[in-house]
Amino acid sequence: MTDFRRELHLKHKREQHAKKEKLKALSESRNISKFAITIDTSRARSNVDVLRPSIKELGLKEYPFGRKELSCDIHWHALNFEENPDVYSGKVNKFPGMGDICSKMSLFRCLDTMKEIFPGEYDFYPRTWYLPAQFHEFSCEIRRLQEKRVKPKPTFIIKPDCGAQGDGIYLIRDPAEYSSYNGRCHVAQEYMHNVYLIDRYKFDLRIYVLLKKLEPLEFYICKEGLARFSTLPYENPTMRNIHETFMHLTNYSLNKRSTTFNRSDRDDEGSKRTLTSVLRRIAMNGHDSTKVWNTIERIVCKTILAIVPEMKVEYQATIPPGKPGPSCFQVLGFDILLLENLKPVLLEVNSSPSLSIDSEQEVAPNVFEILPSAKDEEVKLPLIRDTLLLVVPHHKLKYCHKRRNMRKRKLLAQQIRSGHRHRPEPVHHQRTTILIINADEPDENKREVDVTHKMSEMHTDVDSSHGSSSVVKESEESDREDAEESERERQERLEEEDDRDFELFYSNKMRNSCLKQLYPAVYDEEYERLRIIERVAGMFICCLGVRGSQRIGPTGFRTFARKCRLNRKGMTNAAIDIMYIDLQRRWDHMNPERTSGLCFQGFLDACIEIARRKFFAPTKYEMLENLMDYCENNYYSKDEDLANNLPRLHFRKLGLQYRQGSLYAIPRHALELTEETTIADLLTEREKKMRQGTEDIETFLRQRRRMTYRPKALSSSPKNLVQCDSE
């Protein structure tokens, strides 16, 4: 009973303390300047510890309990974008739907699609099967490898689709060992056994990436990261050690529970180390660590370019164009494994990597103590500080910097007035001394005469002799104007100095930043062709029909075919409908909510199939590029200029508009007309005939007055015959 009362008392104390803190924060926020940079940390949760030092250093105003009357400049969410659906402006540190896009099934499906189009570029991740949908193919592959008696015996790792922190991961060698309890989806990947070891331990690298914005695409990589080590010496998987979690898995959340977890603070020791210490160790072993890092940068670029199309579809569904809403940025965590030949392999991408700067230590059975982690602070504090520096409003940051300089000048003036510091006399206020040396006297009698005092006395006498009130008033007005002019000049000079100081401050911060821009600064031109899927995503978004939707219906799919004029390439309406039904059935397993329509991946499959049938080329990339060029040219064409922008001749539409004697009523065989002939072609042919002087156009029309043109599509309709007559 006493313990229960004590708990109630403590709970009441905590509530009172939280109420006081909230009232204090609200009172402090009432008099805040409109140029202050505000950040809402009410949903930051465990990220608050790493955020607050950066907020203090950059001079941001924190709202720990949110800000209801106005939106903040930055909203920091710990989990996902949907935590606060009422955000209508500012920036949010999460992209919509990023958790689903970075799930293992969605991520590797995007990579598989890119590998199908660019087979030589996307070879940096393990072979993947999606279970239970591809369980048959997975079983056949295992049996094939077993029949070949591959050495060492192949092992596969099973990962839950939406799992985190190593939960639900296990190794198998036989398909019968796979268990799909609770109907969860998994990915099966071949287990990489030939890994690079340091001190006999397996490890992976956590690389932090800042995705600043989607349009235009811009992302950065952090120069520092973490290496997470297993806590048991590594051995190739066998039936004896295949269940040793602390040997085969490197997740920190798992290994920190191990009794052999090493919490050393030295750079080259411990179960958690910095990225630079590992690269330094690789270089000491005689390997090229720079090449390893450059390969990791390329893996990051290719992975981001693979998931950006899906991100754009999700983004327009949550924040449709023209609707007020926030912009987004996000810090991602890439898990990279190094093979024995130092080839990096992508394991997964975390949409919400841990940003905690403390660690747990077990002081008693099931009793843990929270301790600060120096290595986490070394990596994550600069990461968050430089991330905020990049995403805060630039004009507000400049204003805050000027205000800081102004406060410093006021403090200096107060210290000078109080006598704690001496103010140097300005140059234009200093007394000037004039020295005259009498050259006519002998050298021994030469002397210096200070005439400054005499000149001041002389000026005093002159002023006294002209001491009229009008002169004094003019003198006072001129002095006042000079003072005002000098004050304006001083303010302008201070503003120029503040601008130069801010630019110097910002450039120094960017130069010393832990973030390096990968795209577009480094890999823009090299990987521009990898963005072909984004063009498909743009066409998909245009044809959705329903604003904010993520699935295209049969009407939208027909609209896509009609506006892109695929019928010119032989794609009939029946063929379009059959293709849509087949693709919808094929991608039905990716639609657990059973909503109607075809997802973006299904639409992409349709475009690849159309490109293969009608735009054949040596490579899939060329076929898809030809299709996109054709579709975009037709979809975005405008009818402003009749001669240049009118679509290819549709005689069903234009035949009834032909007038007697019109140029466009020239018989088809006379100018060798085809289905691809445009009005511009007719005009060109006419000019050509006139230049050659072979025959006049009127004579040409008169000779064929009684000739008629009967289009194939209208051959059964006599009223649509086009009669060719001269004017």
XYZ file of C-alpha atoms in Angstrom:
727
model
C 0.000 0.000 0.000
C 2.894 2.332 0.823
C 4.513 1.627 -2.550
C 1.248 2.394 -4.340
C 0.929 5.769 -2.561
C 4.536 6.560 -3.384
C 3.896 5.811 -7.069
C 0.837 8.083 -7.091
C 2.822 10.850 -5.418
C 5.653 10.550 -7.954
C 3.180 10.519 -10.834
C 1.546 13.698 -9.501
C 4.968 15.353 -9.178
C 5.874 14.436 -12.749
C 2.601 15.843 -14.065
C 3.131 19.080 -12.156
C 6.668 19.388 -13.480
C 5.533 18.772 -17.070
C 2.799 21.404 -16.660
C 5.297 23.983 -15.370
C 7.666 23.259 -18.236
C 4.867 23.655 -20.760
C 3.732 26.972 -19.271
C 7.323 28.182 -19.256
C 7.785 27.254 -22.910
C 4.512 28.968 -23.875
C 5.442 32.176 -22.033
C 8.840 32.259 -23.703
C 7.321 31.788 -27.173
C 4.947 34.770 -27.013
C 7.544 37.456 -27.687
C 9.451 35.571 -30.346
C 10.559 37.404 -33.493
C 9.031 36.459 -36.830
C 12.557 35.937 -38.162
C 13.475 33.400 -35.495
C 14.057 29.833 -36.723
C 11.600 27.557 -34.918
C 11.658 23.790 -34.563
C 8.917 21.545 -33.208
C 10.385 18.654 -31.186
C 7.141 17.425 -29.620
C 7.352 14.192 -31.649
C 11.134 13.784 -31.668
C 11.135 11.284 -28.771
C 14.606 9.755 -28.388
C 16.067 12.131 -30.994
C 15.762 15.078 -28.606
C 19.115 14.349 -26.956
C 21.002 14.747 -30.217
C 18.849 17.650 -31.427
C 19.172 20.041 -28.492
C 22.949 20.658 -28.670
C 22.589 21.499 -32.372
C 19.575 23.735 -31.689
C 21.549 25.658 -29.100
C 24.628 25.975 -31.299
C 22.675 27.299 -34.314
C 20.443 29.611 -32.266
C 17.141 27.915 -33.100
C 13.990 28.302 -31.004
C 12.690 24.947 -29.751
C 9.032 24.147 -29.134
C 9.084 20.952 -27.037
C 5.273 20.888 -26.751
C 4.434 21.950 -30.287
C 3.104 25.238 -31.628
C -0.613 25.340 -32.321
C -1.132 28.959 -33.376
C 1.611 28.970 -36.032
C 3.555 26.357 -37.929
C 7.242 25.933 -37.151
C 10.019 26.111 -39.718
C 11.053 22.502 -38.964
C 8.998 19.613 -37.593
C 11.104 16.717 -36.321
C 9.384 13.331 -36.271
C 10.970 10.236 -34.811
C 9.095 7.624 -36.869
C 7.248 8.776 -39.996
C 5.642 11.684 -41.814
C 2.113 10.721 -40.749
C 2.777 11.365 -37.025
C 1.405 14.900 -37.397
C -1.125 15.165 -40.250
C -1.879 18.820 -39.430
C 1.457 20.163 -40.719
C 0.691 22.610 -43.533
C 3.983 24.474 -43.990
C 7.637 24.394 -43.023
C 9.775 21.288 -43.385
C 9.350 17.766 -42.021
C 12.274 15.406 -41.533
C 10.373 12.473 -43.098
C 9.076 11.790 -46.596
C 5.558 10.354 -46.998
C 5.506 6.560 -47.243
C 9.273 6.244 -46.772
C 8.862 3.395 -44.299
C 7.064 1.275 -46.900
C 9.484 2.222 -49.694
C 12.498 1.224 -47.577
C 10.914 -2.038 -46.474
C 12.938 -4.988 -47.671
C 10.458 -6.230 -50.280
C 9.829 -2.822 -51.828
C 13.506 -1.804 -51.775
C 14.856 -4.930 -53.437
C 11.986 -4.986 -55.915
C 13.019 -1.495 -57.047
C 16.626 -2.678 -57.302
C 15.556 -5.751 -59.289
C 13.701 -3.515 -61.750
C 16.773 -1.346 -62.237
C 18.936 -4.446 -62.608
C 16.644 -5.657 -65.396
C 17.241 -2.405 -67.309
C 20.881 -1.803 -66.256
C 22.327 -5.276 -65.605
C 25.920 -4.066 -65.279
C 25.173 -1.313 -62.760
C 23.067 -3.060 -60.116
C 25.199 -5.979 -58.958
C 25.861 -4.758 -55.412
C 23.175 -6.622 -53.444
C 22.439 -10.322 -52.816
C 20.025 -12.352 -54.919
C 16.582 -11.952 -53.403
C 13.326 -13.938 -53.407
C 9.990 -12.638 -52.093
C 8.199 -15.105 -49.862
C 5.668 -16.618 -49.935
C 4.929 -15.366 -53.502
C 8.202 -16.766 -54.938
C 8.563 -19.766 -52.651
C 8.469 -22.178 -55.610
C 11.327 -20.411 -57.410
C 13.261 -20.238 -54.141
C 12.848 -23.980 -53.517
C 13.928 -24.826 -57.068
C 17.100 -22.747 -56.687
C 18.029 -24.490 -53.426
C 17.486 -27.941 -55.006
C 19.563 -26.936 -58.039
C 22.479 -25.862 -55.834
C 22.202 -29.014 -53.744
C 22.344 -31.186 -56.866
C 25.485 -29.367 -58.027
C 27.064 -30.067 -54.575
C 28.321 -26.503 -54.241
C 31.047 -25.956 -51.605
C 30.555 -24.524 -49.068
C 26.960 -25.604 -48.767
C 24.709 -22.629 -49.668
C 22.996 -20.872 -46.799
C 20.131 -18.388 -47.003
C 19.041 -15.681 -44.601
C 15.338 -14.981 -43.998
C 14.318 -11.417 -43.062
C 10.826 -10.118 -42.235
C 9.614 -7.509 -44.698
C 8.990 -4.791 -42.100
C 11.282 -6.106 -39.383
C 13.675 -3.881 -37.445
C 16.597 -4.261 -35.028
C 17.302 -7.819 -36.147
C 13.929 -9.148 -35.004
C 12.785 -12.350 -36.759
C 15.986 -12.938 -38.794
C 17.268 -16.515 -39.084
C 19.381 -18.725 -41.375
C 18.185 -21.824 -43.282
C 19.600 -24.417 -45.663
C 16.429 -26.237 -46.641
C 13.125 -24.751 -47.898
C 11.230 -26.808 -45.342
C 12.834 -24.740 -42.576
C 11.035 -21.597 -43.739
C 8.077 -20.717 -41.535
C 5.632 -17.925 -42.327
C 3.866 -17.494 -39.029
C 1.096 -14.873 -38.675
C 1.052 -14.513 -42.460
C 4.103 -12.224 -42.487
C 5.976 -11.624 -45.732
C 9.717 -12.226 -45.889
C 12.653 -11.849 -48.216
C 15.142 -14.674 -48.675
C 18.690 -13.769 -49.647
C 21.800 -15.807 -50.194
C 24.017 -15.523 -47.124
C 27.408 -13.885 -47.797
C 29.891 -16.156 -46.013
C 33.160 -14.860 -47.540
C 33.218 -11.598 -45.569
C 36.102 -9.314 -44.617
C 37.066 -9.742 -40.959
C 38.832 -7.491 -38.479
C 40.308 -9.287 -35.454
C 38.335 -12.381 -36.558
C 35.011 -10.570 -36.110
C 32.340 -9.916 -38.721
C 31.089 -6.331 -39.048
C 28.963 -4.057 -41.207
C 29.025 -0.300 -41.823
C 26.233 2.156 -41.046
C 26.413 4.972 -43.628
C 24.255 8.063 -43.049
C 22.721 9.812 -46.064
C 20.747 13.073 -46.132
C 18.073 13.225 -48.837
C 17.496 16.987 -48.916
C 14.817 17.263 -51.610
C 13.242 15.461 -54.548
C 12.740 18.269 -57.057
C 15.428 18.987 -58.024
C 17.035 15.869 -56.621
C 19.750 16.578 -54.053
C 21.338 14.290 -51.470
C 24.473 14.131 -49.321
C 26.579 11.436 -47.662
C 28.085 11.747 -44.188
C 31.860 11.383 -44.165
C 31.722 9.649 -40.801
C 29.714 6.595 -39.813
C 29.678 3.599 -37.512
C 30.912 0.015 -37.741
C 28.915 -2.575 -35.764
C 30.758 -5.788 -34.881
C 29.472 -9.203 -33.927
C 30.426 -10.402 -30.455
C 31.585 -13.952 -31.311
C 34.532 -14.801 -33.616
C 33.243 -15.569 -37.085
C 33.118 -19.039 -38.665
C 31.519 -20.193 -41.907
C 27.920 -21.322 -41.263
C 27.524 -24.997 -40.415
C 24.723 -27.013 -38.895
C 26.508 -26.611 -35.562
C 26.717 -22.784 -35.505
C 23.924 -21.740 -37.892
C 21.795 -20.577 -34.950
C 24.541 -18.442 -33.337
C 22.961 -14.999 -33.570
C 25.939 -13.174 -32.038
C 28.235 -14.652 -34.706
C 26.290 -14.180 -37.947
C 24.298 -10.999 -37.237
C 25.886 -7.614 -36.624
C 22.816 -5.646 -35.424
C 23.744 -3.481 -32.453
C 20.337 -3.990 -30.832
C 21.070 -7.732 -30.683
C 24.765 -7.769 -29.828
C 24.496 -5.239 -26.995
C 22.762 -8.009 -24.995
C 25.772 -10.281 -25.391
C 28.009 -10.859 -22.395
C 31.066 -10.381 -24.645
C 30.003 -6.957 -25.930
C 33.059 -4.675 -25.802
C 32.334 -1.046 -24.793
C 35.850 0.257 -25.269
C 36.194 4.001 -25.983
C 39.334 3.557 -28.084
C 38.929 4.133 -31.823
C 40.376 0.777 -32.935
C 38.716 -1.364 -30.262
C 35.216 -2.304 -29.191
C 32.076 -3.784 -30.679
C 31.145 -0.354 -32.056
C 33.753 1.728 -33.889
C 33.854 4.741 -36.167
C 33.908 4.365 -39.943
C 37.193 6.239 -40.320
C 38.943 3.916 -37.878
C 37.853 0.881 -39.927
C 38.969 2.477 -43.208
C 42.268 3.348 -41.566
C 42.637 -0.282 -40.470
C 41.912 -1.450 -44.030
C 44.618 0.886 -45.352
C 47.071 -0.404 -42.746
C 46.434 -3.943 -44.018
C 47.660 -2.856 -47.462
C 44.309 -2.254 -49.215
C 42.976 0.792 -51.047
C 40.477 2.321 -48.602
C 39.755 5.268 -50.954
C 38.518 2.870 -53.628
C 36.259 1.183 -51.064
C 34.744 4.524 -50.067
C 34.192 5.612 -53.686
C 32.387 2.334 -54.371
C 30.150 2.952 -51.336
C 29.299 6.423 -52.688
C 28.244 4.903 -56.011
C 26.074 2.305 -54.260
C 24.316 5.090 -52.355
C 23.689 7.039 -55.577
C 22.291 4.075 -57.480
C 20.041 3.046 -54.588
C 18.588 6.540 -54.167
C 17.936 6.795 -57.911
C 16.138 3.429 -57.770
C 13.664 4.464 -55.040
C 13.049 8.086 -56.105
C 10.263 7.166 -58.630
C 8.273 5.415 -55.902
C 8.898 8.365 -53.588
C 7.496 10.805 -56.149
C 4.320 8.744 -56.530
C 3.864 8.666 -52.740
C 4.635 12.370 -52.406
C 2.017 13.500 -54.936
C -0.556 11.271 -53.227
C 0.052 12.910 -49.838
C 0.769 16.473 -50.983
C -0.851 16.918 -54.418
C 0.458 19.743 -56.632
C -1.189 23.044 -55.816
C -2.194 21.948 -52.319
C -0.477 23.703 -49.369
C 1.838 21.420 -47.514
C 5.321 21.095 -46.080
C 8.494 20.196 -47.913
C 10.486 17.201 -46.737
C 13.990 15.959 -46.042
C 15.209 12.764 -44.400
C 18.256 11.097 -42.894
C 18.622 7.482 -44.078
C 20.850 4.709 -42.786
C 22.545 2.385 -45.312
C 23.888 -0.945 -44.042
C 26.936 -2.033 -46.057
C 28.808 -5.343 -45.736
C 32.378 -5.779 -47.018
C 33.241 -9.060 -48.715
C 36.639 -10.718 -48.517
C 37.773 -8.918 -51.698
C 36.540 -5.608 -50.137
C 33.557 -5.368 -52.474
C 30.731 -3.489 -50.661
C 27.313 -5.183 -50.590
C 24.069 -3.406 -49.697
C 22.133 -5.210 -46.962
C 19.246 -2.802 -46.347
C 18.203 0.845 -46.013
C 16.738 2.149 -42.754
C 14.221 4.969 -43.039
C 14.525 5.794 -39.309
C 18.094 5.013 -38.209
C 18.830 5.271 -34.516
C 20.082 8.726 -33.506
C 20.557 8.008 -29.813
C 23.888 9.074 -28.318
C 23.822 6.795 -25.293
C 24.335 3.092 -24.696
C 23.079 0.472 -22.287
C 25.209 -1.473 -19.865
C 23.889 -4.428 -17.890
C 24.875 -3.875 -14.248
C 22.765 -6.774 -12.947
C 20.628 -9.519 -14.496
C 18.033 -7.707 -16.642
C 19.034 -4.382 -15.080
C 20.545 -1.883 -17.519
C 22.223 1.441 -16.932
C 22.151 4.240 -19.528
C 25.620 5.642 -20.259
C 26.777 8.292 -22.740
C 28.501 6.937 -25.864
C 31.475 8.993 -27.064
C 31.532 7.321 -30.493
C 27.849 7.995 -31.103
C 28.330 11.634 -30.131
C 31.325 11.933 -32.458
C 29.251 10.749 -35.419
C 25.678 11.894 -34.794
C 26.090 15.374 -33.309
C 27.874 16.801 -36.415
C 25.434 14.910 -38.648
C 22.344 16.537 -37.121
C 23.972 19.966 -36.783
C 24.997 20.098 -40.453
C 21.622 18.664 -41.517
C 19.798 21.481 -39.731
C 22.237 24.004 -41.183
C 21.339 22.815 -44.701
C 17.557 22.735 -44.320
C 16.796 25.828 -42.183
C 15.534 28.905 -44.115
C 18.611 30.687 -45.409
C 17.237 34.221 -44.986
C 16.280 33.542 -41.367
C 19.672 32.061 -40.634
C 21.253 35.211 -42.057
C 18.989 37.409 -39.917
C 19.855 35.449 -36.758
C 23.539 35.812 -37.528
C 23.143 39.596 -37.887
C 21.202 39.795 -34.627
C 23.968 37.885 -32.906
C 26.539 40.377 -34.184
C 24.309 43.265 -33.073
C 24.083 41.856 -29.548
C 27.860 41.522 -29.460
C 28.274 45.186 -30.444
C 25.769 46.334 -27.800
C 27.558 44.298 -25.159
C 30.860 45.855 -26.211
C 29.361 49.352 -25.984
C 28.021 48.646 -22.488
C 31.430 47.420 -21.370
C 33.048 50.578 -22.762
C 30.536 52.842 -20.998
C 31.036 51.011 -17.722
C 34.809 51.401 -18.034
C 35.643 47.713 -18.358
C 37.064 48.222 -21.828
C 38.769 51.215 -23.534
C 37.294 52.465 -26.786
C 39.926 53.524 -29.335
C 39.273 57.055 -30.589
C 38.084 57.080 -34.216
C 40.537 58.374 -36.757
C 38.355 61.267 -37.890
C 37.931 62.438 -34.257
C 41.629 62.366 -33.373
C 43.458 65.637 -32.859
C 45.879 66.454 -35.686
C 49.223 68.045 -34.766
C 51.014 70.265 -37.309
C 54.776 70.696 -36.845
C 56.707 73.536 -38.535
C 60.513 73.484 -38.741
C 62.189 76.842 -39.329
C 64.622 76.150 -42.136
C 66.200 79.645 -42.160
C 67.861 79.205 -38.788
C 71.141 77.360 -38.272
C 70.954 73.643 -37.623
C 71.705 74.007 -33.960
C 68.909 76.581 -33.585
C 66.287 74.685 -35.620
C 63.232 73.870 -33.557
C 59.753 72.401 -33.942
C 56.833 74.711 -33.437
C 53.409 73.200 -32.564
C 50.945 75.468 -34.304
C 47.897 73.286 -33.693
C 47.054 75.095 -30.486
C 47.554 78.454 -32.196
C 45.234 77.444 -35.065
C 42.525 76.386 -32.633
C 42.835 79.708 -30.821
C 42.657 81.557 -34.119
C 39.483 79.647 -35.111
C 37.989 80.489 -31.736
C 38.647 84.177 -32.287
C 37.064 84.032 -35.749
C 33.981 82.276 -34.406
C 33.609 84.819 -31.664
C 33.907 87.688 -34.124
C 31.145 86.178 -36.297
C 28.925 85.009 -33.491
C 25.640 85.823 -35.071
C 22.641 83.559 -34.427
C 22.171 82.692 -38.121
C 25.707 81.372 -38.436
C 25.341 79.303 -35.291
C 22.050 77.822 -36.557
C 23.549 76.941 -39.932
C 26.497 75.372 -38.182
C 24.217 73.273 -35.975
C 22.137 72.124 -38.957
C 25.222 71.170 -40.940
C 26.592 69.292 -37.941
C 23.280 67.451 -37.571
C 23.216 66.553 -41.265
C 26.811 65.383 -41.082
C 25.963 63.275 -38.051
C 22.931 61.730 -39.798
C 24.940 61.080 -42.930
C 27.760 59.530 -40.939
C 25.211 57.380 -39.063
C 23.710 56.149 -42.359
C 27.154 55.411 -43.691
C 27.950 53.587 -40.486
C 24.773 51.489 -40.715
C 25.474 50.637 -44.361
C 29.036 49.741 -43.499
C 27.860 47.525 -40.645
C 25.326 45.781 -42.914
C 27.979 45.126 -45.534
C 30.283 43.781 -42.845
C 27.490 41.562 -41.503
C 26.766 40.232 -45.012
C 30.422 39.459 -45.606
C 30.711 37.929 -42.161
C 27.668 35.699 -42.743
C 28.875 34.527 -46.149
C 32.259 33.748 -44.627
C 30.592 31.969 -41.709
C 28.310 29.905 -43.971
C 31.061 29.003 -46.440
C 33.328 27.912 -43.578
C 30.529 25.782 -42.137
C 29.912 24.132 -45.497
C 33.625 23.627 -46.086
C 34.051 21.973 -42.698
C 30.746 20.104 -42.907
C 30.631 16.358 -42.353
C 28.194 16.126 -45.300
C 29.407 15.750 -48.878
C 27.017 16.403 -51.763
C 26.866 13.388 -54.068
C 24.067 14.471 -56.376
C 24.091 16.618 -58.423
C 27.604 17.826 -57.539
C 29.594 14.639 -58.259
C 27.518 12.010 -60.080
C 25.002 14.130 -61.999
C 26.252 13.535 -65.545
C 27.481 9.995 -64.939
C 24.147 8.665 -63.642
C 21.680 10.858 -65.521
C 20.597 7.923 -67.689
C 19.596 5.960 -64.568
C 16.697 8.395 -64.102
C 14.681 6.904 -66.967
C 12.261 5.339 -64.424
C 11.478 8.825 -63.090
C 10.164 9.729 -66.532
C 7.856 6.713 -66.366
C 6.730 7.864 -62.902
C 5.962 11.321 -64.303
C 3.784 9.802 -67.041
C 2.070 7.579 -64.448
C 1.235 10.598 -62.260
C -0.165 12.520 -65.245
C -2.514 9.669 -66.173
C -3.806 8.789 -62.696
C -6.999 10.733 -63.219
C -7.941 10.873 -59.530
C -6.012 13.504 -57.612
C -3.911 12.035 -54.829
C -4.331 8.443 -56.014
C -1.539 5.867 -56.181
C -3.216 3.413 -58.554
C -4.237 3.828 -62.155
C -7.602 2.448 -63.218
C -8.624 1.008 -66.604
C -9.897 4.412 -67.763
C -6.632 6.071 -66.857
C -4.687 3.336 -68.627
C -6.747 3.853 -71.796
C -6.187 7.614 -71.455
C -2.448 6.960 -71.329
C -2.629 4.909 -74.537
C -4.888 7.439 -76.295
C -2.977 10.618 -75.380
C 0.357 9.006 -76.189
C -1.152 7.785 -79.503
C -0.028 4.200 -79.083
C -2.648 3.202 -81.677
C -0.267 4.652 -84.267
C 2.100 1.861 -83.284
C -0.526 -0.835 -83.687
C -1.754 -1.004 -80.065
C -5.512 -1.439 -80.319
C -7.945 -0.710 -77.492
C -8.549 -4.421 -77.041
C -4.823 -5.079 -76.667
C -4.555 -2.275 -74.101
C -7.462 -3.675 -72.050
C -6.074 -7.238 -72.124
C -2.646 -5.997 -71.013
C -4.198 -4.075 -68.126
C -6.163 -7.106 -66.887
C -3.104 -9.381 -67.045
C -0.898 -6.920 -65.157
C -3.527 -6.284 -62.520
C -3.785 -10.024 -61.890
C 0.021 -10.355 -61.783
C 0.441 -7.561 -59.218
C -2.553 -8.479 -57.100
C -0.249 -9.891 -54.382
C 1.141 -6.363 -53.843
C -2.351 -5.073 -53.034
C -3.241 -6.358 -49.548
C -6.025 -3.774 -49.137
C -7.638 -5.070 -52.366
C -8.065 -1.563 -53.705
C -8.882 -1.166 -57.378
C -6.281 -0.115 -59.893
C -2.758 -0.921 -61.002
C 0.244 0.100 -58.895
C 3.251 1.969 -60.286
C 5.369 -1.174 -60.580
C 2.625 -2.762 -62.682
C 2.468 0.338 -64.895
C 6.252 0.156 -65.296
C 5.940 -3.473 -66.391
C 3.352 -2.375 -68.960
C 5.713 0.271 -70.354
C 8.551 -2.263 -70.588
C 6.285 -4.709 -72.434
C 5.048 -2.019 -74.859
C 8.630 -0.908 -75.475
C 9.649 -4.511 -76.202
C 6.832 -4.995 -78.692
C 6.780 -1.674 -80.563
C 10.107 0.083 -79.887
C 12.585 -2.742 -80.248
C 16.253 -1.865 -79.661
C 19.433 -3.751 -78.661
C 18.981 -2.957 -74.935
C 15.983 -2.531 -72.649
C 17.176 0.933 -71.705
C 17.105 2.063 -75.349
C 13.668 0.529 -75.872
C 12.254 2.254 -72.791
C 13.902 5.550 -73.712
C 12.407 5.412 -77.230
C 8.966 4.728 -75.751
C 9.251 7.641 -73.301
C 10.423 10.001 -76.035
C 7.459 9.015 -78.193
C 4.928 9.228 -75.337
C 6.181 12.563 -74.019
C 6.272 14.149 -77.454
C 2.656 13.176 -78.039
C 1.305 13.736 -74.524
C 2.803 17.184 -73.995
C 2.315 18.473 -77.566
C 0.309 21.702 -77.917
C -2.051 22.693 -80.719
C -1.039 26.359 -80.801
C 0.812 26.113 -84.108
C -1.269 24.191 -86.629
C 1.553 23.411 -89.019
C 4.130 22.232 -86.480
C 2.140 20.894 -83.550
C -0.922 19.317 -85.104
C -0.906 15.547 -84.526
C -0.447 13.154 -87.402
C -3.277 13.364 -89.899
C -6.509 11.831 -88.705
C -8.647 11.837 -91.846
C -11.734 11.045 -89.812
C -11.440 14.461 -88.163
C -10.008 16.541 -90.994
C -11.811 15.055 -94.018
C -15.066 16.943 -93.462
C -13.214 20.232 -93.063
C -11.594 20.142 -96.534
C -12.863 22.885 -98.789
C -13.053 22.689 -102.523
C -9.727 23.703 -103.971
C -7.951 23.491 -100.656
C -4.321 22.528 -100.650
C -4.959 19.784 -98.105
C -7.375 18.038 -100.487
C -4.509 16.943 -102.746
C -4.940 13.245 -103.516
C -2.980 10.878 -101.369
C -0.951 9.243 -104.124
C -0.086 12.585 -105.748
C 2.282 13.560 -102.925
C 2.932 10.008 -101.746
C 1.009 10.593 -98.538
C 1.368 8.145 -95.669
C -0.226 7.832 -92.254
C 2.777 9.729 -90.832
C 2.364 12.720 -93.189
C 1.620 16.013 -91.429
C 0.303 19.295 -92.737
C 3.841 20.648 -92.450
C 4.919 17.948 -94.905
C 2.233 19.094 -97.349
C 3.385 22.697 -97.104
C 6.986 21.647 -97.653
C 5.999 19.619 -100.694
C 4.130 22.571 -102.161
C 7.099 24.909 -101.720
C 9.336 22.289 -103.269
C 7.087 22.039 -106.333
C 7.020 25.786 -106.735
C 10.815 26.094 -106.388
C 11.431 23.429 -108.990
C 9.113 25.194 -111.400
C 7.960 21.915 -112.873
C 4.303 22.872 -112.774
C 2.143 25.425 -111.143
C 0.122 24.291 -108.137
C -3.118 25.481 -109.672
C -2.442 23.511 -112.854
C -1.527 20.590 -110.690
C -4.887 20.742 -108.917
C -6.851 21.336 -112.132
C -5.404 18.205 -113.783
C -6.695 16.113 -110.891
C -10.039 17.841 -110.426
C -12.071 14.683 -110.731
C -9.755 12.539 -108.630
C -11.019 11.559 -105.228
C -9.385 10.229 -102.099
C -11.137 7.543 -100.140
C -9.495 6.789 -96.723
C -9.500 3.145 -95.725
C -11.346 3.824 -92.516
C -14.066 5.750 -94.384
C -14.255 3.776 -97.633
C -17.769 2.575 -96.848
C -19.087 6.085 -96.255
C -19.736 7.959 -99.527
C -20.455 11.246 -97.807
C -16.882 11.428 -96.509
C -15.322 11.367 -99.980
C -13.071 14.357 -100.510
C -13.658 16.116 -103.830
C -10.573 17.869 -105.239
C -11.427 21.053 -107.151
C -9.491 24.130 -107.949
C -10.474 27.521 -106.625
